[in-house]
PDB file of C-alpha atoms in Angstrom:
ATOM      1  CA  UNK A   7     -70.656 184.425 -13.500  1.00 63.00           C
ATOM      2  CA  UNK A   8     -70.748 186.977 -10.675  1.00 60.00           C
ATOM      3  CA  UNK A   9     -67.071 186.329 -10.015  1.00 66.00           C
ATOM      4  CA  UNK A  10     -66.186 187.089 -13.673  1.00 64.00           C
ATOM      5  CA  UNK A  11     -68.207 190.319 -13.593  1.00 63.00           C
ATOM      6  CA  UNK A  12     -66.464 191.367 -10.374  1.00 61.00           C
ATOM      7  CA  UNK A  13     -63.030 190.726 -11.903  1.00 55.00           C
ATOM      8  CA  UNK A  14     -63.945 192.699 -15.045  1.00 65.00           C
ATOM      9  CA  UNK A  15     -65.289 195.609 -12.967  1.00 60.00           C
ATOM     10  CA  UNK A  16     -62.139 195.631 -10.825  1.00 62.00           C
ATOM     11  CA  UNK A  17     -59.901 195.592 -13.920  1.00 60.00           C
ATOM     12  CA  UNK A  18     -61.872 198.455 -15.491  1.00 60.00           C
ATOM     13  CA  UNK A  19     -61.496 200.484 -12.284  1.00 64.00           C
ATOM     14  CA  UNK A  20     -57.736 199.908 -12.228  1.00 59.00           C
ATOM     15  CA  UNK A  21     -57.432 200.986 -15.870  1.00 55.00           C
ATOM     16  CA  UNK A  22     -59.353 204.167 -15.081  1.00 55.00           C
ATOM     17  CA  UNK A  23     -57.080 204.937 -12.105  1.00 51.00           C
ATOM     18  CA  UNK A  24     -53.915 204.343 -14.121  1.00 51.00           C
ATOM     19  CA  UNK A  25     -55.207 206.556 -16.935  1.00 57.00           C
ATOM     20  CA  UNK A  26     -55.597 209.531 -14.571  1.00 64.00           C
ATOM     21  CA  UNK A  27     -53.198 212.439 -14.884  1.00 75.00           C
ATOM     22  CA  UNK A  28     -50.060 212.087 -12.746  1.00 74.00           C
ATOM     23  CA  UNK A  29     -51.139 214.791 -10.280  1.00 75.00           C
ATOM     24  CA  UNK A  30     -54.521 213.081  -9.815  1.00 80.00           C
ATOM     25  CA  UNK A  31     -53.107 209.601  -9.295  1.00 81.00           C
ATOM     26  CA  UNK A  32     -52.403 208.883  -5.600  1.00 80.00           C
ATOM     27  CA  UNK A  33     -50.180 205.961  -6.613  1.00 80.00           C
ATOM     28  CA  UNK A  34     -47.744 208.434  -8.239  1.00 77.00           C
ATOM     29  CA  UNK A  35     -46.434 210.565  -5.397  1.00 73.00           C
ATOM     30  CA  UNK A  36     -42.686 210.194  -5.792  1.00 74.00           C
ATOM     31  CA  UNK A  37     -42.019 210.472  -9.517  1.00 75.00           C
ATOM     32  CA  UNK A  38     -38.404 211.408 -10.243  1.00 78.00           C
ATOM     33  CA  UNK A  39     -37.455 211.741  -6.582  1.00 80.00           C
ATOM     34  CA  UNK A  40     -34.291 210.395  -4.981  1.00 81.00           C
ATOM     35  CA  UNK A  41     -34.632 208.082  -1.989  1.00 82.00           C
ATOM     36  CA  UNK A  42     -34.433 209.638   1.479  1.00 82.00           C
ATOM     37  CA  UNK A  43     -30.949 210.074   2.873  1.00 80.00           C
ATOM     38  CA  UNK A  44     -29.074 211.845   5.635  1.00 83.00           C
ATOM     39  CA  UNK A  45     -27.454 215.209   4.961  1.00 81.00           C
ATOM     40  CA  UNK A  46     -23.799 214.705   4.167  1.00 85.00           C
ATOM     41  CA  UNK A  47     -21.191 217.046   2.727  1.00 88.00           C
ATOM     42  CA  UNK A  48     -18.210 215.709   0.790  1.00 90.00           C
ATOM     43  CA  UNK A  49     -14.702 217.079   1.368  1.00 92.00           C
ATOM     44  CA  UNK A  50     -11.525 216.507  -0.622  1.00 92.00           C
ATOM     45  CA  UNK A  51      -9.555 215.475   2.471  1.00 93.00           C
ATOM     46  CA  UNK A  52     -10.202 214.196   5.980  1.00 93.00           C
ATOM     47  CA  UNK A  53      -8.513 217.310   7.400  1.00 94.00           C
ATOM     48  CA  UNK A  54     -11.029 219.550   5.592  1.00 93.00           C
ATOM     49  CA  UNK A  55     -13.903 217.406   6.849  1.00 92.00           C
ATOM     50  CA  UNK A  56     -12.688 217.702  10.441  1.00 93.00           C
ATOM     51  CA  UNK A  57     -12.864 221.510  10.183  1.00 93.00           C
ATOM     52  CA  UNK A  58     -16.618 221.129   9.611  1.00 88.00           C
ATOM     53  CA  UNK A  59     -16.997 224.127   7.267  1.00 92.00           C
ATOM     54  CA  UNK A  60     -19.169 222.603   4.548  1.00 90.00           C
ATOM     55  CA  UNK A  61     -19.302 225.890   2.609  1.00 90.00           C
ATOM     56  CA  UNK A  62     -15.524 225.693   2.145  1.00 90.00           C
ATOM     57  CA  UNK A  63     -15.799 222.353   0.346  1.00 92.00           C
ATOM     58  CA  UNK A  64     -14.995 222.569  -3.362  1.00 92.00           C
ATOM     59  CA  UNK A  65     -18.202 220.602  -4.027  1.00 91.00           C
ATOM     60  CA  UNK A  66     -20.534 222.937  -2.123  1.00 90.00           C
ATOM     61  CA  UNK A  67     -22.757 225.244  -4.148  1.00 88.00           C
ATOM     62  CA  UNK A  68     -25.377 227.507  -2.613  1.00 87.00           C
ATOM     63  CA  UNK A  69     -28.772 227.667  -4.312  1.00 87.00           C
ATOM     64  CA  UNK A  70     -29.374 231.198  -2.971  1.00 87.00           C
ATOM     65  CA  UNK A  71     -29.716 233.949  -5.555  1.00 88.00           C
ATOM     66  CA  UNK A  72     -32.007 235.012  -8.386  1.00 90.00           C
ATOM     67  CA  UNK A  73     -34.109 232.272  -9.964  1.00 91.00           C
ATOM     68  CA  UNK A  74     -36.370 232.457 -12.988  1.00 92.00           C
ATOM     69  CA  UNK A  75     -40.018 231.866 -12.071  1.00 91.00           C
ATOM     70  CA  UNK A  76     -43.128 231.109 -14.125  1.00 92.00           C
ATOM     71  CA  UNK A  77     -46.506 230.471 -12.490  1.00 92.00           C
ATOM     72  CA  UNK A  78     -49.008 228.067 -14.060  1.00 91.00           C
ATOM     73  CA  UNK A  79     -52.467 227.735 -12.534  1.00 90.00           C
ATOM     74  CA  UNK A  80     -52.703 224.100 -13.657  1.00 91.00           C
ATOM     75  CA  UNK A  81     -50.014 221.551 -14.477  1.00 90.00           C
ATOM     76  CA  UNK A  82     -51.511 221.217 -17.945  1.00 91.00           C
ATOM     77  CA  UNK A  83     -50.781 224.944 -18.531  1.00 92.00           C
ATOM     78  CA  UNK A  84     -47.083 224.677 -17.664  1.00 93.00           C
ATOM     79  CA  UNK A  85     -44.597 225.495 -20.408  1.00 93.00           C
ATOM     80  CA  UNK A  86     -43.734 222.336 -22.268  1.00 91.00           C
ATOM     81  CA  UNK A  87     -40.082 221.232 -22.229  1.00 93.00           C
ATOM     82  CA  UNK A  88     -39.084 224.005 -19.768  1.00 92.00           C
ATOM     83  CA  UNK A  89     -36.512 221.676 -18.229  1.00 91.00           C
ATOM     84  CA  UNK A  90     -34.491 221.281 -21.416  1.00 94.00           C
ATOM     85  CA  UNK A  91     -31.099 222.955 -21.679  1.00 93.00           C
ATOM     86  CA  UNK A  92     -31.388 226.090 -23.778  1.00 94.00           C
ATOM     87  CA  UNK A  93     -35.115 226.662 -23.113  1.00 95.00           C
ATOM     88  CA  UNK A  94     -35.844 230.405 -23.409  1.00 95.00           C
ATOM     89  CA  UNK A  95     -36.912 231.722 -19.985  1.00 94.00           C
ATOM     90  CA  UNK A  96     -36.153 235.377 -20.761  1.00 94.00           C
ATOM     91  CA  UNK A  97     -39.859 236.308 -20.447  1.00 94.00           C
ATOM     92  CA  UNK A  98     -40.138 234.721 -16.977  1.00 94.00           C
ATOM     93  CA  UNK A  99     -39.992 236.812 -13.797  1.00 92.00           C
ATOM     94  CA  UNK A 100     -37.203 236.704 -11.236  1.00 91.00           C
ATOM     95  CA  UNK A 101     -37.495 235.718  -7.592  1.00 89.00           C
ATOM     96  CA  UNK A 102     -34.887 235.953  -4.870  1.00 87.00           C
ATOM     97  CA  UNK A 103     -34.214 232.595  -3.275  1.00 85.00           C
ATOM     98  CA  UNK A 104     -32.676 232.647   0.162  1.00 78.00           C
ATOM     99  CA  UNK A 105     -32.610 229.910   2.765  1.00 64.00           C
ATOM    100  CA  UNK A 106     -31.099 232.240   5.355  1.00 57.00           C
ATOM    101  CA  UNK A 107     -33.411 235.252   5.554  1.00 50.00           C
ATOM    102  CA  UNK A 108     -36.731 235.147   7.375  1.00 48.00           C
ATOM    103  CA  UNK A 109     -38.623 236.995   4.637  1.00 49.00           C
ATOM    104  CA  UNK A 110     -38.585 236.183   0.946  1.00 47.00           C
ATOM    105  CA  UNK A 111     -40.149 238.567  -1.549  1.00 47.00           C
ATOM    106  CA  UNK A 112     -41.369 237.299  -4.918  1.00 46.00           C
ATOM    107  CA  UNK A 113     -42.390 239.605  -7.736  1.00 43.00           C
ATOM    108  CA  UNK A 114     -45.053 237.983  -9.877  1.00 39.00           C
ATOM    109  CA  UNK A 115     -46.808 239.772 -12.728  1.00 41.00           C
ATOM    110  CA  UNK A 116     -46.026 243.220 -11.343  1.00 45.00           C
ATOM    111  CA  UNK A 117     -47.329 242.549  -7.830  1.00 47.00           C
ATOM    112  CA  UNK A 118     -45.395 241.581  -4.738  1.00 49.00           C
ATOM    113  CA  UNK A 119     -46.197 238.679  -2.462  1.00 51.00           C
ATOM    114  CA  UNK A 120     -44.444 238.480   0.903  1.00 53.00           C
ATOM    115  CA  UNK A 121     -43.993 235.195   2.684  1.00 54.00           C
ATOM    116  CA  UNK A 122     -42.707 235.154   6.243  1.00 57.00           C
ATOM    117  CA  UNK A 123     -40.837 232.105   7.458  1.00 56.00           C
ATOM    118  CA  UNK A 124     -40.808 231.395  11.176  1.00 60.00           C
ATOM    119  CA  UNK A 125     -37.525 230.472  12.782  1.00 60.00           C
ATOM    120  CA  UNK A 126     -38.123 227.750  15.340  1.00 56.00           C
ATOM    121  CA  UNK A 127     -35.993 227.530  18.496  1.00 56.00           C
TER     122      UNK A 127
END
């Protein structure tokens, strides 16, 4: 009898854990993520690859530039379906994204937040 009660209690606990929101469920930490891999840049020819200038590859695209940004205090407050093609983000703010500069400035709701990135030797 005690064994049956223990099994039922364990099953109820597992159902409660699986019913938790994604961001509260420690078992869901890699949703929609690609597996780890080494950095590699494709080139159209071996001669181009030997030059080693990955930015010259026809398949290279920098992510630097202006991005639309919308802050949500909680995941449940995020805009629904924001990832769909054609979603209207015209009311969102802009941030400058740069992987090169040491300082990135983001304008959010009329105020500015500065984040300083340290360059390690």
